[in-house]
């Protein structure tokens, strides 16, 4: 448990929108340096929240329809989904503590 899943246009609905768990989706691209910089953070959170949060990575080149549908115009972009709806989004790089706090809020782990 605790490993990010790869999502594409083909499996986005199944893996993200129909998930029984809240989902954090990292929209990224291989040519994006800031995306590469936060990749270890995404992996860390996948391990930390295993079983409580599904972590997914969506390459915007492979997931163009999903990126367009969710109005991704800048990357990295992290969207938090709960019950198939976006409950929070983070655009650009972010500190691990801030992202963790936002995940906790989305999961209902903070007052």
CSV table of N, CA and C in Angstrom, one decimal:
chain,number,residue,atom,x,y,z
A,1,UNK,N,0.8,-1.2,0.0
A,1,UNK,CA,0.0,0.0,0.0
A,1,UNK,C,0.9,1.2,0.0
A,2,UNK,N,0.3,2.4,-0.4
A,2,UNK,CA,1.0,3.6,-0.3
A,2,UNK,C,1.8,4.0,-1.6
A,3,UNK,N,1.4,3.4,-2.7
A,3,UNK,CA,2.1,3.8,-3.9
A,3,UNK,C,1.1,4.5,-4.8
A,4,UNK,N,1.6,5.6,-5.5
A,4,UNK,CA,0.8,6.3,-6.4
A,4,UNK,C,0.4,5.5,-7.6
A,5,UNK,N,-0.9,5.6,-8.0
A,5,UNK,CA,-1.3,5.0,-9.2
A,5,UNK,C,-1.2,5.9,-10.4
A,6,UNK,N,-1.0,5.4,-11.6
A,6,UNK,CA,-1.0,6.2,-12.8
A,6,UNK,C,-2.4,6.3,-13.4
A,7,UNK,N,-2.9,7.5,-13.6
A,7,UNK,CA,-4.2,7.6,-14.2
A,7,UNK,C,-4.1,8.3,-15.6
A,8,UNK,N,-4.9,7.9,-16.5
A,8,UNK,CA,-5.0,8.4,-17.8
A,8,UNK,C,-6.5,8.7,-18.1
A,9,UNK,N,-6.7,9.2,-19.3
A,9,UNK,CA,-8.1,9.5,-19.7
A,9,UNK,C,-9.0,8.2,-19.6
A,10,UNK,N,-8.4,7.1,-19.9
A,10,UNK,CA,-9.1,5.8,-19.9
A,10,UNK,C,-9.5,5.3,-18.5
A,11,UNK,N,-8.7,5.6,-17.5
A,11,UNK,CA,-9.1,5.1,-16.2
A,11,UNK,C,-9.4,6.2,-15.1
A,12,UNK,N,-9.4,7.4,-15.5
A,12,UNK,CA,-9.6,8.5,-14.6
A,12,UNK,C,-10.9,8.4,-13.8
A,13,UNK,N,-12.0,8.1,-14.5
A,13,UNK,CA,-13.3,8.0,-13.9
A,13,UNK,C,-13.3,6.9,-12.9
A,14,UNK,N,-12.8,5.8,-13.2
A,14,UNK,CA,-12.8,4.6,-12.3
A,14,UNK,C,-11.9,4.8,-11.1
A,15,UNK,N,-10.6,5.3,-11.4
A,15,UNK,CA,-9.6,5.5,-10.3
A,15,UNK,C,-9.9,6.7,-9.4
A,16,UNK,N,-10.4,7.7,-10.0
A,16,UNK,CA,-10.6,9.0,-9.2
A,16,UNK,C,-12.0,9.3,-8.9
A,17,UNK,N,-12.9,9.4,-9.9
A,17,UNK,CA,-14.2,9.9,-9.6
A,17,UNK,C,-15.1,8.9,-8.9
A,18,UNK,N,-14.8,7.6,-9.1
A,18,UNK,CA,-15.6,6.5,-8.5
A,18,UNK,C,-14.9,5.9,-7.3
A,19,UNK,N,-13.8,6.5,-6.8
A,19,UNK,CA,-13.0,5.9,-5.7
A,19,UNK,C,-13.8,6.0,-4.4
A,20,UNK,N,-13.7,5.0,-3.6
A,20,UNK,CA,-14.3,5.0,-2.3
A,20,UNK,C,-13.5,5.8,-1.3
A,21,UNK,N,-12.2,6.0,-1.7
A,21,UNK,CA,-11.3,6.8,-0.8
A,21,UNK,C,-11.2,8.2,-1.4
A,22,UNK,N,-10.9,9.2,-0.6
A,22,UNK,CA,-10.5,10.5,-1.2
A,22,UNK,C,-9.3,10.3,-2.1
A,23,UNK,N,-9.1,11.1,-3.1
A,23,UNK,CA,-8.0,11.0,-4.1
A,23,UNK,C,-7.3,12.3,-4.2
A,24,UNK,N,-5.9,12.2,-4.2
A,24,UNK,CA,-5.1,13.3,-4.5
A,24,UNK,C,-4.5,13.0,-5.9
A,25,UNK,N,-4.8,13.9,-6.9
A,25,UNK,CA,-4.2,13.7,-8.2
A,25,UNK,C,-3.2,14.8,-8.5
A,26,UNK,N,-2.0,14.3,-8.8
A,26,UNK,CA,-0.9,15.2,-9.2
A,26,UNK,C,-0.9,15.3,-10.7
A,27,UNK,N,-1.3,16.4,-11.3
A,27,UNK,CA,-1.2,16.6,-12.8
A,27,UNK,C,0.2,17.2,-13.0
A,28,UNK,N,1.0,16.5,-13.9
A,28,UNK,CA,2.4,16.8,-14.2
A,28,UNK,C,2.7,16.5,-15.6
A,29,UNK,N,4.0,16.8,-16.0
A,29,UNK,CA,4.5,16.4,-17.3
A,29,UNK,C,6.0,16.1,-17.2
A,30,UNK,N,6.5,15.3,-18.0
A,30,UNK,CA,7.9,14.9,-17.9
A,30,UNK,C,8.9,16.0,-18.1
A,31,UNK,N,8.5,17.1,-18.9
A,31,UNK,CA,9.4,18.2,-19.1
A,31,UNK,C,9.3,19.3,-18.1
A,32,UNK,N,8.4,19.1,-17.1
A,32,UNK,CA,8.2,20.1,-16.1
A,32,UNK,C,9.1,20.0,-14.9
A,33,UNK,N,10.1,20.9,-14.7
A,33,UNK,CA,11.1,20.8,-13.6
A,33,UNK,C,10.4,20.9,-12.2
A,34,UNK,N,9.5,21.8,-12.0
A,34,UNK,CA,8.8,21.9,-10.7
A,34,UNK,C,8.1,20.6,-10.4
A,35,UNK,N,7.5,20.0,-11.4
A,35,UNK,CA,6.8,18.7,-11.2
A,35,UNK,C,7.7,17.6,-10.7
A,36,UNK,N,8.9,17.6,-11.3
A,36,UNK,CA,9.9,16.6,-10.9
A,36,UNK,C,10.4,16.9,-9.5
A,37,UNK,N,10.4,18.2,-9.1
A,37,UNK,CA,10.9,18.6,-7.8
A,37,UNK,C,9.9,18.1,-6.7
A,38,UNK,N,8.6,18.1,-7.0
A,38,UNK,CA,7.6,17.7,-5.9
A,38,UNK,C,7.3,16.2,-6.0
A,39,UNK,N,7.8,15.5,-7.0
A,39,UNK,CA,7.5,14.1,-7.1
A,39,UNK,C,7.9,13.3,-5.8
A,40,UNK,N,9.0,13.5,-5.2
A,40,UNK,CA,9.3,12.8,-3.9
A,40,UNK,C,8.3,13.1,-2.8
A,41,UNK,N,7.8,14.3,-2.8
A,41,UNK,CA,6.8,14.7,-1.8
A,41,UNK,C,5.5,13.9,-2.1
A,42,UNK,N,5.1,13.8,-3.3
A,42,UNK,CA,3.9,13.1,-3.7
A,42,UNK,C,4.1,11.6,-3.2
A,43,UNK,N,5.2,11.0,-3.5
A,43,UNK,CA,5.5,9.6,-3.1
A,43,UNK,C,5.5,9.5,-1.6
A,44,UNK,N,6.0,10.5,-0.9
A,44,UNK,CA,6.0,10.4,0.6
A,44,UNK,C,4.6,10.4,1.1
A,45,UNK,N,3.8,11.3,0.6
A,45,UNK,CA,2.4,11.3,1.0
A,45,UNK,C,1.6,10.0,0.7
A,46,UNK,N,1.9,9.4,-0.5
A,46,UNK,CA,1.3,8.2,-0.8
A,46,UNK,C,1.6,7.1,0.2
A,47,UNK,N,2.8,7.1,0.7
A,47,UNK,CA,3.2,6.1,1.7
A,47,UNK,C,2.5,6.5,3.1
A,48,UNK,N,2.6,7.7,3.4
A,48,UNK,CA,2.1,8.2,4.7
A,48,UNK,C,0.6,8.0,4.9
A,49,UNK,N,-0.2,8.2,3.8
A,49,UNK,CA,-1.6,8.1,3.9
A,49,UNK,C,-2.2,6.8,3.3
A,50,UNK,N,-1.4,5.9,3.0
A,50,UNK,CA,-1.8,4.6,2.5
A,50,UNK,C,-3.0,4.0,3.2
A,51,UNK,N,-4.1,3.7,2.5
A,51,UNK,CA,-5.3,3.1,3.1
A,51,UNK,C,-6.3,4.2,3.4
A,52,UNK,N,-5.9,5.4,3.5
A,52,UNK,CA,-6.8,6.5,3.8
A,52,UNK,C,-7.0,7.5,2.7
A,53,UNK,N,-6.1,7.5,1.8
A,53,UNK,CA,-6.0,8.4,0.6
A,53,UNK,C,-5.4,7.7,-0.6
A,54,UNK,N,-6.1,7.8,-1.7
A,54,UNK,CA,-5.5,7.3,-2.9
A,54,UNK,C,-4.7,8.4,-3.6
A,55,UNK,N,-3.5,8.1,-3.9
A,55,UNK,CA,-2.6,9.1,-4.6
A,55,UNK,C,-2.5,8.7,-6.0
A,56,UNK,N,-2.7,9.6,-7.0
A,56,UNK,CA,-2.6,9.3,-8.4
A,56,UNK,C,-1.8,10.4,-9.1
A,57,UNK,N,-1.1,10.0,-10.2
A,57,UNK,CA,-0.3,10.9,-11.0
A,57,UNK,C,-0.9,10.8,-12.4
A,58,UNK,N,-1.2,12.0,-12.9
A,58,UNK,CA,-1.7,12.1,-14.3
A,58,UNK,C,-0.8,13.0,-15.1
A,59,UNK,N,-0.2,12.3,-16.1
A,59,UNK,CA,0.7,13.1,-17.1
A,59,UNK,C,-0.3,13.8,-18.0
A,60,UNK,N,-0.2,15.1,-18.0
A,60,UNK,CA,-1.2,15.9,-18.8
A,60,UNK,C,-1.1,15.6,-20.3
A,61,UNK,N,0.0,15.1,-20.8
A,61,UNK,CA,0.1,14.7,-22.2
A,61,UNK,C,-0.7,13.4,-22.4
A,62,UNK,N,-0.8,12.5,-21.4
A,62,UNK,CA,-1.5,11.3,-21.6
A,62,UNK,C,-3.0,11.4,-21.1
A,63,UNK,N,-3.3,12.5,-20.4
A,63,UNK,CA,-4.6,12.7,-19.7
A,63,UNK,C,-5.2,14.0,-20.1
A,64,UNK,N,-5.1,14.3,-21.4
A,64,UNK,CA,-5.5,15.7,-21.9
A,64,UNK,C,-7.0,16.0,-21.6
A,65,UNK,N,-7.9,15.0,-21.8
A,65,UNK,CA,-9.3,15.2,-21.5
A,65,UNK,C,-9.5,15.5,-20.0
A,66,UNK,N,-8.9,14.7,-19.2
A,66,UNK,CA,-9.1,14.9,-17.7
A,66,UNK,C,-8.5,16.3,-17.3
A,67,UNK,N,-7.4,16.6,-17.8
A,67,UNK,CA,-6.8,17.9,-17.5
A,67,UNK,C,-7.7,19.1,-18.0
A,68,UNK,N,-8.2,18.9,-19.2
A,68,UNK,CA,-9.1,20.0,-19.7
A,68,UNK,C,-10.4,20.1,-18.9
A,69,UNK,N,-10.9,18.9,-18.6
A,69,UNK,CA,-12.2,18.9,-17.8
A,69,UNK,C,-12.0,19.6,-16.5
A,70,UNK,N,-10.9,19.5,-15.9
A,70,UNK,CA,-10.6,20.0,-14.5
A,70,UNK,C,-9.9,21.3,-14.6
A,71,UNK,N,-9.8,21.9,-15.8
A,71,UNK,CA,-9.3,23.3,-16.1
A,71,UNK,C,-7.8,23.4,-15.6
A,72,UNK,N,-7.0,22.4,-15.9
A,72,UNK,CA,-5.6,22.5,-15.5
A,72,UNK,C,-4.9,23.3,-16.6
A,73,UNK,N,-4.4,24.4,-16.2
A,73,UNK,CA,-3.7,25.3,-17.2
A,73,UNK,C,-2.3,25.6,-16.8
A,74,UNK,N,-2.0,25.2,-15.6
A,74,UNK,CA,-0.6,25.3,-15.0
A,74,UNK,C,-0.2,24.0,-14.3
A,75,UNK,N,1.0,23.6,-14.4
A,75,UNK,CA,1.5,22.5,-13.6
A,75,UNK,C,2.8,22.8,-12.9
A,76,UNK,N,3.0,22.1,-11.8
A,76,UNK,CA,2.2,21.1,-11.2
A,76,UNK,C,0.9,21.6,-10.6
A,77,UNK,N,-0.1,20.8,-10.7
A,77,UNK,CA,-1.4,21.1,-10.1
A,77,UNK,C,-1.8,19.8,-9.4
A,78,UNK,N,-2.2,20.0,-8.1
A,78,UNK,CA,-2.7,18.9,-7.3
A,78,UNK,C,-4.1,19.2,-6.9
A,79,UNK,N,-5.0,18.2,-7.3
A,79,UNK,CA,-6.4,18.3,-7.0
A,79,UNK,C,-6.7,17.2,-6.0
A,80,UNK,N,-7.5,17.6,-5.0
A,80,UNK,CA,-8.0,16.7,-4.0
A,80,UNK,C,-9.5,16.4,-4.3
A,81,UNK,N,-9.8,15.2,-4.5
A,81,UNK,CA,-11.2,14.7,-4.8
A,81,UNK,C,-11.8,14.0,-3.6
A,82,UNK,N,-13.0,14.2,-3.3
A,82,UNK,CA,-13.8,13.4,-2.3
A,82,UNK,C,-15.2,13.2,-2.9
A,83,UNK,N,-15.6,12.0,-2.9
A,83,UNK,CA,-16.9,11.6,-3.5
A,83,UNK,C,-17.0,12.1,-4.9
A,84,UNK,N,-16.0,12.1,-5.7
A,84,UNK,CA,-16.0,12.4,-7.1
A,84,UNK,C,-15.9,13.9,-7.4
A,85,UNK,N,-15.8,14.7,-6.4
A,85,UNK,CA,-15.8,16.2,-6.6
A,85,UNK,C,-14.5,16.8,-6.1
A,86,UNK,N,-14.0,17.8,-6.7
A,86,UNK,CA,-12.8,18.5,-6.3
A,86,UNK,C,-13.1,19.3,-5.0
A,87,UNK,N,-12.4,19.1,-3.9
A,87,UNK,CA,-12.6,19.8,-2.7
A,87,UNK,C,-11.4,20.7,-2.4
A,88,UNK,N,-10.3,20.6,-3.1
A,88,UNK,CA,-9.2,21.5,-2.9
A,88,UNK,C,-8.3,21.4,-4.1
A,89,UNK,N,-7.5,22.5,-4.3
A,89,UNK,CA,-6.5,22.4,-5.4
A,89,UNK,C,-5.3,23.2,-5.0
A,90,UNK,N,-4.2,22.8,-5.4
A,90,UNK,CA,-2.9,23.5,-5.2
A,90,UNK,C,-2.2,23.6,-6.5
A,91,UNK,N,-1.9,24.8,-6.9
A,91,UNK,CA,-1.2,25.1,-8.2
A,91,UNK,C,0.2,25.5,-7.9
A,92,UNK,N,1.2,24.8,-8.5
A,92,UNK,CA,2.6,25.2,-8.3
A,92,UNK,C,3.2,24.3,-7.2
A,93,UNK,N,4.4,24.6,-6.9
A,93,UNK,CA,5.1,23.9,-5.8
A,93,UNK,C,4.6,24.3,-4.5
A,94,UNK,N,4.7,23.4,-3.5
A,94,UNK,CA,4.2,23.6,-2.2
A,94,UNK,C,5.0,22.9,-1.2
A,95,UNK,N,5.1,23.4,0.0
A,95,UNK,CA,5.9,22.7,1.1
A,95,UNK,C,5.1,21.5,1.6
A,96,UNK,N,5.8,20.5,2.0
A,96,UNK,CA,5.1,19.2,2.4
A,96,UNK,C,4.2,19.5,3.5
A,97,UNK,N,4.5,20.3,4.5
A,97,UNK,CA,3.6,20.6,5.6
A,97,UNK,C,2.3,21.2,5.2
A,98,UNK,N,2.4,22.1,4.2
A,98,UNK,CA,1.1,22.8,3.8
A,98,UNK,C,0.3,21.7,3.0
A,99,UNK,N,0.9,20.9,2.2
A,99,UNK,CA,0.1,19.9,1.5
A,99,UNK,C,-0.5,18.9,2.4
A,100,UNK,N,0.3,18.5,3.4
A,100,UNK,CA,-0.2,17.6,4.4
A,100,UNK,C,-1.4,18.2,5.2
A,101,UNK,N,-1.3,19.4,5.5
A,101,UNK,CA,-2.4,20.1,6.2
A,101,UNK,C,-3.7,20.1,5.4
A,102,UNK,N,-3.5,20.4,4.1
A,102,UNK,CA,-4.7,20.4,3.2
A,102,UNK,C,-5.3,19.1,3.0
A,103,UNK,N,-4.4,18.0,2.9
A,103,UNK,CA,-4.9,16.7,2.8
A,103,UNK,C,-5.7,16.3,4.1
A,104,UNK,N,-5.1,16.6,5.2
A,104,UNK,CA,-5.8,16.3,6.5
A,104,UNK,C,-7.2,17.0,6.6
A,105,UNK,N,-7.3,18.2,6.1
A,105,UNK,CA,-8.5,18.9,6.1
A,105,UNK,C,-9.5,18.2,5.2
A,106,UNK,N,-9.1,17.9,4.0
A,106,UNK,CA,-9.9,17.2,3.0
A,106,UNK,C,-10.4,15.8,3.6
A,107,UNK,N,-9.5,15.2,4.4
A,107,UNK,CA,-9.9,13.9,5.0
A,107,UNK,C,-10.7,14.0,6.3
A,108,UNK,N,-10.8,15.2,6.7
A,108,UNK,CA,-11.6,15.5,8.0
A,108,UNK,C,-10.8,15.1,9.2
A,109,UNK,N,-9.4,15.2,9.1
A,109,UNK,CA,-8.6,14.8,10.2
A,109,UNK,C,-8.2,16.0,11.1
A,110,UNK,N,-8.6,17.2,10.7
A,110,UNK,CA,-8.3,18.4,11.5
A,110,UNK,C,-9.6,19.1,11.8
A,111,UNK,N,-9.7,19.8,12.9
A,111,UNK,CA,-10.9,20.5,13.3
A,111,UNK,C,-11.3,21.6,12.4
